[in-house]
mmCIF file of C-alpha atoms and ligand atoms in Angstrom:
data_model
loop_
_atom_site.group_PDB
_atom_site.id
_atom_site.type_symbol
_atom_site.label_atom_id
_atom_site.label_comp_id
_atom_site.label_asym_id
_atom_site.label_seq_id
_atom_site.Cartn_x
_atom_site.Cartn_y
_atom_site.Cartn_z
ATOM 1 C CA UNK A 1 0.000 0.000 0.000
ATOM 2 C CA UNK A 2 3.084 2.257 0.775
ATOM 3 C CA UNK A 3 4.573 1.261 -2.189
ATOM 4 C CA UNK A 4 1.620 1.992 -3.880
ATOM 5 C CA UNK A 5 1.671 5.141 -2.929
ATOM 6 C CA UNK A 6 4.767 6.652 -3.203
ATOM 7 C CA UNK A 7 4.353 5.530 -6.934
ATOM 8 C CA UNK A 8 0.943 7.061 -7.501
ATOM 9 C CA UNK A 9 2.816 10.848 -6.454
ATOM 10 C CA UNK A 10 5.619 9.786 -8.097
ATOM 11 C CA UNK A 11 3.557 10.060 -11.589
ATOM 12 C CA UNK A 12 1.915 13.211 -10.223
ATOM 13 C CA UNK A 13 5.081 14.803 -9.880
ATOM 14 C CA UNK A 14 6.111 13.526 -13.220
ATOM 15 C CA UNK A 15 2.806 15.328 -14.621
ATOM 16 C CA UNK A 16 3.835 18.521 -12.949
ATOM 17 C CA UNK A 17 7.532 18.978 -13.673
ATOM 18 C CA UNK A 18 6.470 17.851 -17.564
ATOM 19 C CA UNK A 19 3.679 20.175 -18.281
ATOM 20 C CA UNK A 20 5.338 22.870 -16.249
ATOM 21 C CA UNK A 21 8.577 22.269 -18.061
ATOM 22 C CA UNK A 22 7.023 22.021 -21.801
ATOM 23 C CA UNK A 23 4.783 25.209 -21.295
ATOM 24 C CA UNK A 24 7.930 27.178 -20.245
ATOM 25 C CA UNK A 25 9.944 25.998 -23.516
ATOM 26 C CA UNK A 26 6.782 26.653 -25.774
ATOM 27 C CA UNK A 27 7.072 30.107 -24.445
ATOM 28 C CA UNK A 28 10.463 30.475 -25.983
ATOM 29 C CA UNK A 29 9.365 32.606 -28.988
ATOM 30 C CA UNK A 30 8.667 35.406 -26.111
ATOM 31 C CA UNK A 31 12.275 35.850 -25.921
ATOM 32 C CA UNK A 32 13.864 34.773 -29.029
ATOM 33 C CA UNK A 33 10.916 35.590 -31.482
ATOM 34 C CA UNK A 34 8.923 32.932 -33.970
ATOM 35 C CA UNK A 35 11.062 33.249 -36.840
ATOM 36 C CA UNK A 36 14.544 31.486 -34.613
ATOM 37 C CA UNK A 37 12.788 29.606 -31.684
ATOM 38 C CA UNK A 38 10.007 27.836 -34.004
ATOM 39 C CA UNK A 39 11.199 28.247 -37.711
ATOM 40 C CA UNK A 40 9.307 25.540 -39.081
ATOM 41 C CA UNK A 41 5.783 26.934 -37.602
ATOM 42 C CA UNK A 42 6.957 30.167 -38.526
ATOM 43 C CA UNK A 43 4.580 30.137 -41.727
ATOM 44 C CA UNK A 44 2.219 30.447 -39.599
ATOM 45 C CA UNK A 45 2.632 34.411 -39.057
ATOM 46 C CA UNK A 46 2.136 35.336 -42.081
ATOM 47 C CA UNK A 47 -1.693 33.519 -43.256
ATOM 48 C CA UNK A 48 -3.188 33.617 -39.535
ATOM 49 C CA UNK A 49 -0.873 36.105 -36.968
ATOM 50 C CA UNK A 50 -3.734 36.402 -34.669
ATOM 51 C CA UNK A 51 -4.444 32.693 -33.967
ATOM 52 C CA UNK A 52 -0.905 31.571 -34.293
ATOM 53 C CA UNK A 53 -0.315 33.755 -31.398
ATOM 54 C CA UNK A 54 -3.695 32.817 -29.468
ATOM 55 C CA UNK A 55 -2.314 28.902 -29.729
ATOM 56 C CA UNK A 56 1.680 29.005 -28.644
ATOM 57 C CA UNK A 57 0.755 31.722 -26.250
ATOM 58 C CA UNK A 58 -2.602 30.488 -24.292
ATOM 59 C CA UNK A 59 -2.250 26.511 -25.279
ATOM 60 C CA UNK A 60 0.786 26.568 -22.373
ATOM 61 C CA UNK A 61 -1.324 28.210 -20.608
ATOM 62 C CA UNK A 62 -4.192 25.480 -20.351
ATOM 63 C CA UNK A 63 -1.054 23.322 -19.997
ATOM 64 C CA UNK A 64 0.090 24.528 -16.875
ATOM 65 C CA UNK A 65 -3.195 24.947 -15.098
ATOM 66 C CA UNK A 66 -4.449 21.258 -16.034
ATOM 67 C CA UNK A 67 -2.525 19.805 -12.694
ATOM 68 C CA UNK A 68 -3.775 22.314 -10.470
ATOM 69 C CA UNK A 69 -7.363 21.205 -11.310
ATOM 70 C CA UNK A 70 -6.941 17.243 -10.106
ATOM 71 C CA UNK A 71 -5.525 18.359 -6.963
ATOM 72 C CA UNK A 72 -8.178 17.165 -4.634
ATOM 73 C CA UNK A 73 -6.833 19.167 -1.640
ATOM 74 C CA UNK A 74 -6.947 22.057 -3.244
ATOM 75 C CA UNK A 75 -10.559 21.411 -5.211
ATOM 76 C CA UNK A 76 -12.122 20.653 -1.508
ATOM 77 C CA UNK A 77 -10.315 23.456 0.734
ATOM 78 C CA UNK A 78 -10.492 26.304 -2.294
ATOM 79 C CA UNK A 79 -13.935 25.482 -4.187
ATOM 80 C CA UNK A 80 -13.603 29.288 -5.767
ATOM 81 C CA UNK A 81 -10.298 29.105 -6.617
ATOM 82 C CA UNK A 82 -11.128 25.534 -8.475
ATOM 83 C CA UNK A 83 -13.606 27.750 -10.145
ATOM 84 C CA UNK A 84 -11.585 30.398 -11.654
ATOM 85 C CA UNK A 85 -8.441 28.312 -12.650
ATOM 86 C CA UNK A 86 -11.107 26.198 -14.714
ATOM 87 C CA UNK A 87 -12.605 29.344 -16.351
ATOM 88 C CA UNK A 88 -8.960 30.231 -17.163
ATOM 89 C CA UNK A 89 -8.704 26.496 -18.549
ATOM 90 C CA UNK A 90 -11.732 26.833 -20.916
ATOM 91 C CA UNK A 91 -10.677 30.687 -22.382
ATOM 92 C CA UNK A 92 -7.247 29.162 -22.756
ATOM 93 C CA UNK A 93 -8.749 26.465 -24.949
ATOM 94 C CA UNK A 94 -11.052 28.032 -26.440
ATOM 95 C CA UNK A 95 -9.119 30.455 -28.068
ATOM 96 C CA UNK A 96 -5.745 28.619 -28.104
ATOM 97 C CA UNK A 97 -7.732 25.206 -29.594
ATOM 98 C CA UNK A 98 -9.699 27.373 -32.765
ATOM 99 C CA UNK A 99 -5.964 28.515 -33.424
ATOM 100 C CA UNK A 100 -4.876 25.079 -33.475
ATOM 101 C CA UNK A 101 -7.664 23.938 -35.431
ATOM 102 C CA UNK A 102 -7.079 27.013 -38.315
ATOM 103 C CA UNK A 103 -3.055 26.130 -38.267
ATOM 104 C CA UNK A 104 -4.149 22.377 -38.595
ATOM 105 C CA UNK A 105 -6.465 23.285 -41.543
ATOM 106 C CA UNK A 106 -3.515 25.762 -43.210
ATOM 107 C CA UNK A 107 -0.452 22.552 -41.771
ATOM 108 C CA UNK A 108 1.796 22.780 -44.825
ATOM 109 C CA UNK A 109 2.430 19.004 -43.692
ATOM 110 C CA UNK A 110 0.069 17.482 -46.001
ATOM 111 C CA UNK A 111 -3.557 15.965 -45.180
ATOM 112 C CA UNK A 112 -2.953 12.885 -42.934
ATOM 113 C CA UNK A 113 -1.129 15.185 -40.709
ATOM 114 C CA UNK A 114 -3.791 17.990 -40.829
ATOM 115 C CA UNK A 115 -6.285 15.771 -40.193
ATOM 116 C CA UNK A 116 -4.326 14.375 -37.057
ATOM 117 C CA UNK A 117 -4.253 17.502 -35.308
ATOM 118 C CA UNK A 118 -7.651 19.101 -36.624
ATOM 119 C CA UNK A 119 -9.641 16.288 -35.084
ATOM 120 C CA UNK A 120 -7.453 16.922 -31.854
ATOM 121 C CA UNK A 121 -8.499 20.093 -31.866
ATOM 122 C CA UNK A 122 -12.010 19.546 -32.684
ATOM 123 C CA UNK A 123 -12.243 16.840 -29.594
ATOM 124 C CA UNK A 124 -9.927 19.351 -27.513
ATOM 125 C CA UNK A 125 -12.554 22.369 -27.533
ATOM 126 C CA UNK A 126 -15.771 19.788 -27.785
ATOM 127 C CA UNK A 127 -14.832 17.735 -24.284
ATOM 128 C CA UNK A 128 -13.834 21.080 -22.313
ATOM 129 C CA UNK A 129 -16.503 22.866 -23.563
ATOM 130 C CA UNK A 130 -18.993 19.656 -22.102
ATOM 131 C CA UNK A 131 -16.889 19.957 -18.822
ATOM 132 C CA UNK A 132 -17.701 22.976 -18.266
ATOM 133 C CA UNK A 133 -21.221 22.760 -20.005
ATOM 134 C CA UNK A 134 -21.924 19.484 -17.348
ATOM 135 C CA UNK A 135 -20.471 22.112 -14.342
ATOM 136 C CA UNK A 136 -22.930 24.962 -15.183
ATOM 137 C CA UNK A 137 -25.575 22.581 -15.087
ATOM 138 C CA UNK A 138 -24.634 20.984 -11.778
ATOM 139 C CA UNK A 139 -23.806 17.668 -13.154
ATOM 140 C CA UNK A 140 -20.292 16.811 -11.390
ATOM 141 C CA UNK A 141 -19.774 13.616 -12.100
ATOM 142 C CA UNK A 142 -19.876 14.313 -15.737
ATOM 143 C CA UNK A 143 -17.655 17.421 -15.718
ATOM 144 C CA UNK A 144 -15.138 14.891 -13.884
ATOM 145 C CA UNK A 145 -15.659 12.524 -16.734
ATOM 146 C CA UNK A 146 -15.599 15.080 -19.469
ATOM 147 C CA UNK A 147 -12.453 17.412 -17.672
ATOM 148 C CA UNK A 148 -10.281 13.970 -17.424
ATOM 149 C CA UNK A 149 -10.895 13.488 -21.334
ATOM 150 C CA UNK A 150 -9.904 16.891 -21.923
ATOM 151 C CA UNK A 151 -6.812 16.710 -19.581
ATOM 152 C CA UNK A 152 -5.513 13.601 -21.695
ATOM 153 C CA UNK A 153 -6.024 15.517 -24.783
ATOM 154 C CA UNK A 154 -4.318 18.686 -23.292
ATOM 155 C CA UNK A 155 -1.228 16.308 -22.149
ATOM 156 C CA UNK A 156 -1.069 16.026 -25.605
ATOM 157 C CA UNK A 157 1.315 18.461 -25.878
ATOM 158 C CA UNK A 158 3.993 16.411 -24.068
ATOM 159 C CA UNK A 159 3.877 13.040 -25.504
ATOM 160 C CA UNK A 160 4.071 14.786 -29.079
ATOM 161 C CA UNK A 161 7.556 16.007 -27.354
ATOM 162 C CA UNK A 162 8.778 12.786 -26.030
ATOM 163 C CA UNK A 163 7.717 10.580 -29.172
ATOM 164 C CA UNK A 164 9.070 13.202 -31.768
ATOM 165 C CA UNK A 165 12.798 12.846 -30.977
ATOM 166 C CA UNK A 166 12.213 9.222 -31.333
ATOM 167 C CA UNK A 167 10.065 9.246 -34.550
ATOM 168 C CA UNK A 168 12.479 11.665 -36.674
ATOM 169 C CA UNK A 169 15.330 9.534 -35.687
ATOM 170 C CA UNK A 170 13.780 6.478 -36.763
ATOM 171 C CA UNK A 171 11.426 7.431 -39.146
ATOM 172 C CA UNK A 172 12.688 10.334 -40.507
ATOM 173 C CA UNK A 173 11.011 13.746 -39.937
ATOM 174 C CA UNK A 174 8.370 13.887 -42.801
ATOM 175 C CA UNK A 175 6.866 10.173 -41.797
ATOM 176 C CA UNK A 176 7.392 10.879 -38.155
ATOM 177 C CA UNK A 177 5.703 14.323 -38.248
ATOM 178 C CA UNK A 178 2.514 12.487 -39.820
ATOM 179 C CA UNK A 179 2.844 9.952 -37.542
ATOM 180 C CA UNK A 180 3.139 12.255 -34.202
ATOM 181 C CA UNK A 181 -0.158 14.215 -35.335
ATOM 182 C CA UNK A 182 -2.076 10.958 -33.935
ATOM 183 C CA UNK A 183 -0.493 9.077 -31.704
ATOM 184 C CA UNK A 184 0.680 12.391 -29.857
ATOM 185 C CA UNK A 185 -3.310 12.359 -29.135
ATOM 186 C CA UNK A 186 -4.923 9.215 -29.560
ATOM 187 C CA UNK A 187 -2.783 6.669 -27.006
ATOM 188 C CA UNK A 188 -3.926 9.703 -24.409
ATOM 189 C CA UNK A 189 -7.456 9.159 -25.325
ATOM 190 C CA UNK A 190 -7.813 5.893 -25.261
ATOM 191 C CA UNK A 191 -5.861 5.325 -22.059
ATOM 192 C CA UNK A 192 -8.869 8.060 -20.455
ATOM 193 C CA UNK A 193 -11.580 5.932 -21.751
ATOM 194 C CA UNK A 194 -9.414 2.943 -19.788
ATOM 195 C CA UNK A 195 -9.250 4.761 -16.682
ATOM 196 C CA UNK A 196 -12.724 5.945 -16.716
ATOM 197 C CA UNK A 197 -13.954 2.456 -17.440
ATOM 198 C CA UNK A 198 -11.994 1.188 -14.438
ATOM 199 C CA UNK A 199 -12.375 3.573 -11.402
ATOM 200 C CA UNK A 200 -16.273 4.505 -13.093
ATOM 201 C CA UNK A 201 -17.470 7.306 -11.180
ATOM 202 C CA UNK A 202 -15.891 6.634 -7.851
ATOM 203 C CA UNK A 203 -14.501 10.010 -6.364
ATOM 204 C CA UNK A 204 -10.933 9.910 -5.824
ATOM 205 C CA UNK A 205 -9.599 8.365 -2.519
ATOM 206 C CA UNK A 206 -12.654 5.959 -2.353
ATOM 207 C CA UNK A 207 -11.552 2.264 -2.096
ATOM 208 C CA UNK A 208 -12.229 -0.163 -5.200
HETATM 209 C C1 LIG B 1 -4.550 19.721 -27.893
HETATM 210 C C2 LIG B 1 -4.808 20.395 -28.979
HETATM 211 C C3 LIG B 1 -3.723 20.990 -29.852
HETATM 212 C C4 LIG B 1 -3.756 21.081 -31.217
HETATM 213 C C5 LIG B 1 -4.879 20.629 -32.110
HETATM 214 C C6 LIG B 1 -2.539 21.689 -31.649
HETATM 215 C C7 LIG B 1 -2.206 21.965 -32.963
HETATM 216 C C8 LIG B 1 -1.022 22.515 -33.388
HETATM 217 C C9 LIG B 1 -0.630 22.701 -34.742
HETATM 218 C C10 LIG B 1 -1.476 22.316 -35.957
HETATM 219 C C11 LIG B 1 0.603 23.263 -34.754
HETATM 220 C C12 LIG B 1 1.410 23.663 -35.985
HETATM 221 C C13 LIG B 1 2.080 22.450 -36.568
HETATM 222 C C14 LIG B 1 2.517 22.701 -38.001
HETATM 223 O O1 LIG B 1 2.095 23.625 -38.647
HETATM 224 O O2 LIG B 1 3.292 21.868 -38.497
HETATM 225 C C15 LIG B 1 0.991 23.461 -33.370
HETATM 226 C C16 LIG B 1 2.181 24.009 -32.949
HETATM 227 C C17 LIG B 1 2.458 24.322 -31.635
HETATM 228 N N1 LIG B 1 1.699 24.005 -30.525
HETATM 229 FE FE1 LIG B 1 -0.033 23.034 -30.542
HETATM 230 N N2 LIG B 1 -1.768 21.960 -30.543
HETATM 231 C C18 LIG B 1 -2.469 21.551 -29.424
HETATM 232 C C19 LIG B 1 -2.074 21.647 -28.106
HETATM 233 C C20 LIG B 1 -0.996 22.380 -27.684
HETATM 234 C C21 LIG B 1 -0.665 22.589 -26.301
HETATM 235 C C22 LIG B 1 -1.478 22.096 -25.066
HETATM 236 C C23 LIG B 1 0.462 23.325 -26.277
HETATM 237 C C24 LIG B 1 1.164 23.759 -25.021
HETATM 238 C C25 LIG B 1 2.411 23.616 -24.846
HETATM 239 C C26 LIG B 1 0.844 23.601 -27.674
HETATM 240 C C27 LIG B 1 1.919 24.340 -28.098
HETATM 241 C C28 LIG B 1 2.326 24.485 -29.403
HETATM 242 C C29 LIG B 1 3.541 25.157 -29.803
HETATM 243 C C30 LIG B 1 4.527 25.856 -28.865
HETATM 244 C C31 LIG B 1 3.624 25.045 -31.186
HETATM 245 C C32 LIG B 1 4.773 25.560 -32.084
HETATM 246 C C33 LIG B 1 5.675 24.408 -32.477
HETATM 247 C C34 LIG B 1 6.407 23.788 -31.343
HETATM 248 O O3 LIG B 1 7.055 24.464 -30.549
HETATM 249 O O4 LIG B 1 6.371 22.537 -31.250
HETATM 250 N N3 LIG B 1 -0.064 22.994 -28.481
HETATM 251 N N4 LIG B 1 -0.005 22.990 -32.559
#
């Protein structure tokens, strides 16, 4: 049970430090500028300024405020607080997921790949948007269900940055770029569905 434990904050912690640590190097164009710190998004700027900016500026944003929201301790002690993060959490996707879904539409990386990300996109803004649809309405264990789909779709953004390395040196980066745009996403998905299936709508801490 110790053991058990310790392991279970051990991947918390892991969570954390990666989100934390991949929002802060997606926010690299703030001090180098797009054209040097992301030159092969850089095409971006010129066809859609507006939403390129809205995505690698507010996407890390959603990023880094994901954890906070599964912290229990703070959910039960600082209701309000809960509240606010999670309205920063939807604005941050809203805006940050349309620019994702307009870059995936204008991806210069052909259609398999455009079609990877646009449906991320697409389930990105439509599983927030019934989180927070299901916490309006009062319908909690729903939001959970709906905010932990979201959440695997957010953490998207770091297993496309641990498989890509891998992909470009096996695959090369044209076949591993296609590749990334699902299973960056997908894997995440499915492996929410799993959990859901398995701890159902038990709230956290509650035995099996
Ligand atoms: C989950 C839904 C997301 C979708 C659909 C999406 C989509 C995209 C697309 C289409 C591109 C441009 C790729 C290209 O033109 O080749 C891109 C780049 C980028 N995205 Fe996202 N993205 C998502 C989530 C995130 C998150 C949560 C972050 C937070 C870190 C993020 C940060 C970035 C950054 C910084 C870039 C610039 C390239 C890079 O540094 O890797 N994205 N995204």
């Amino acid at each position: 049970m110790a053991s058990h434990n310790l392991l279970t904050k051990m991947r918390i912690t892991c969570i954390w430090l990666l989100c934390i640590a991949i929002a802060l190097a997606s926010w690299r164009f703030l001090l180098l500028g797009v054209e040097v710190s992301m030159p092969f998004v850089a095409y971006h700027l010129e066809a859609r300024p507006v939403w390129f900016y809205a995505h690698v500026g507010l996407a890390p944003v959603a990023l880094v405020l994901m954890p906070f929201q599964f912290w229990q301790g703070l959910r039960q002690r600082h209701p309000q607080r809960h509240r606010w993060i999670g309205r920063a959490y939807g604005v941050a996707i809203l805006l940050s997921g349309t620019g994702g879904l307009l870059m995936a539409a204008g991806s210069n990386s052909g259609p398999l790949a455009a079609w990877g990300f646009g449906l991320l996109a697409v389930f990105w803004l439509g599983f927030t948007g019934m989180g927070i649809w299901s916490a309006i309405q009062g319908r909690i264990a729903d939001h959970r269900r709906w905010m932990i789909r979201s959440a695997a779709l957010t953490f998207a953004a770091v297993t496309l940055r641990l498989y890509l390395p891998v992909l470009f040196a096996t695959m090369g980066e044209q076949a591993g770029y296609v590749l990334v745009s699902w299973i960056c996403w997908v894997p995440n998905a499915l492996a929410a569905e799993w959990f859901l299936l398995r701890k159902g709508n038990r709230p956290e801490g509650e035995p099996a």
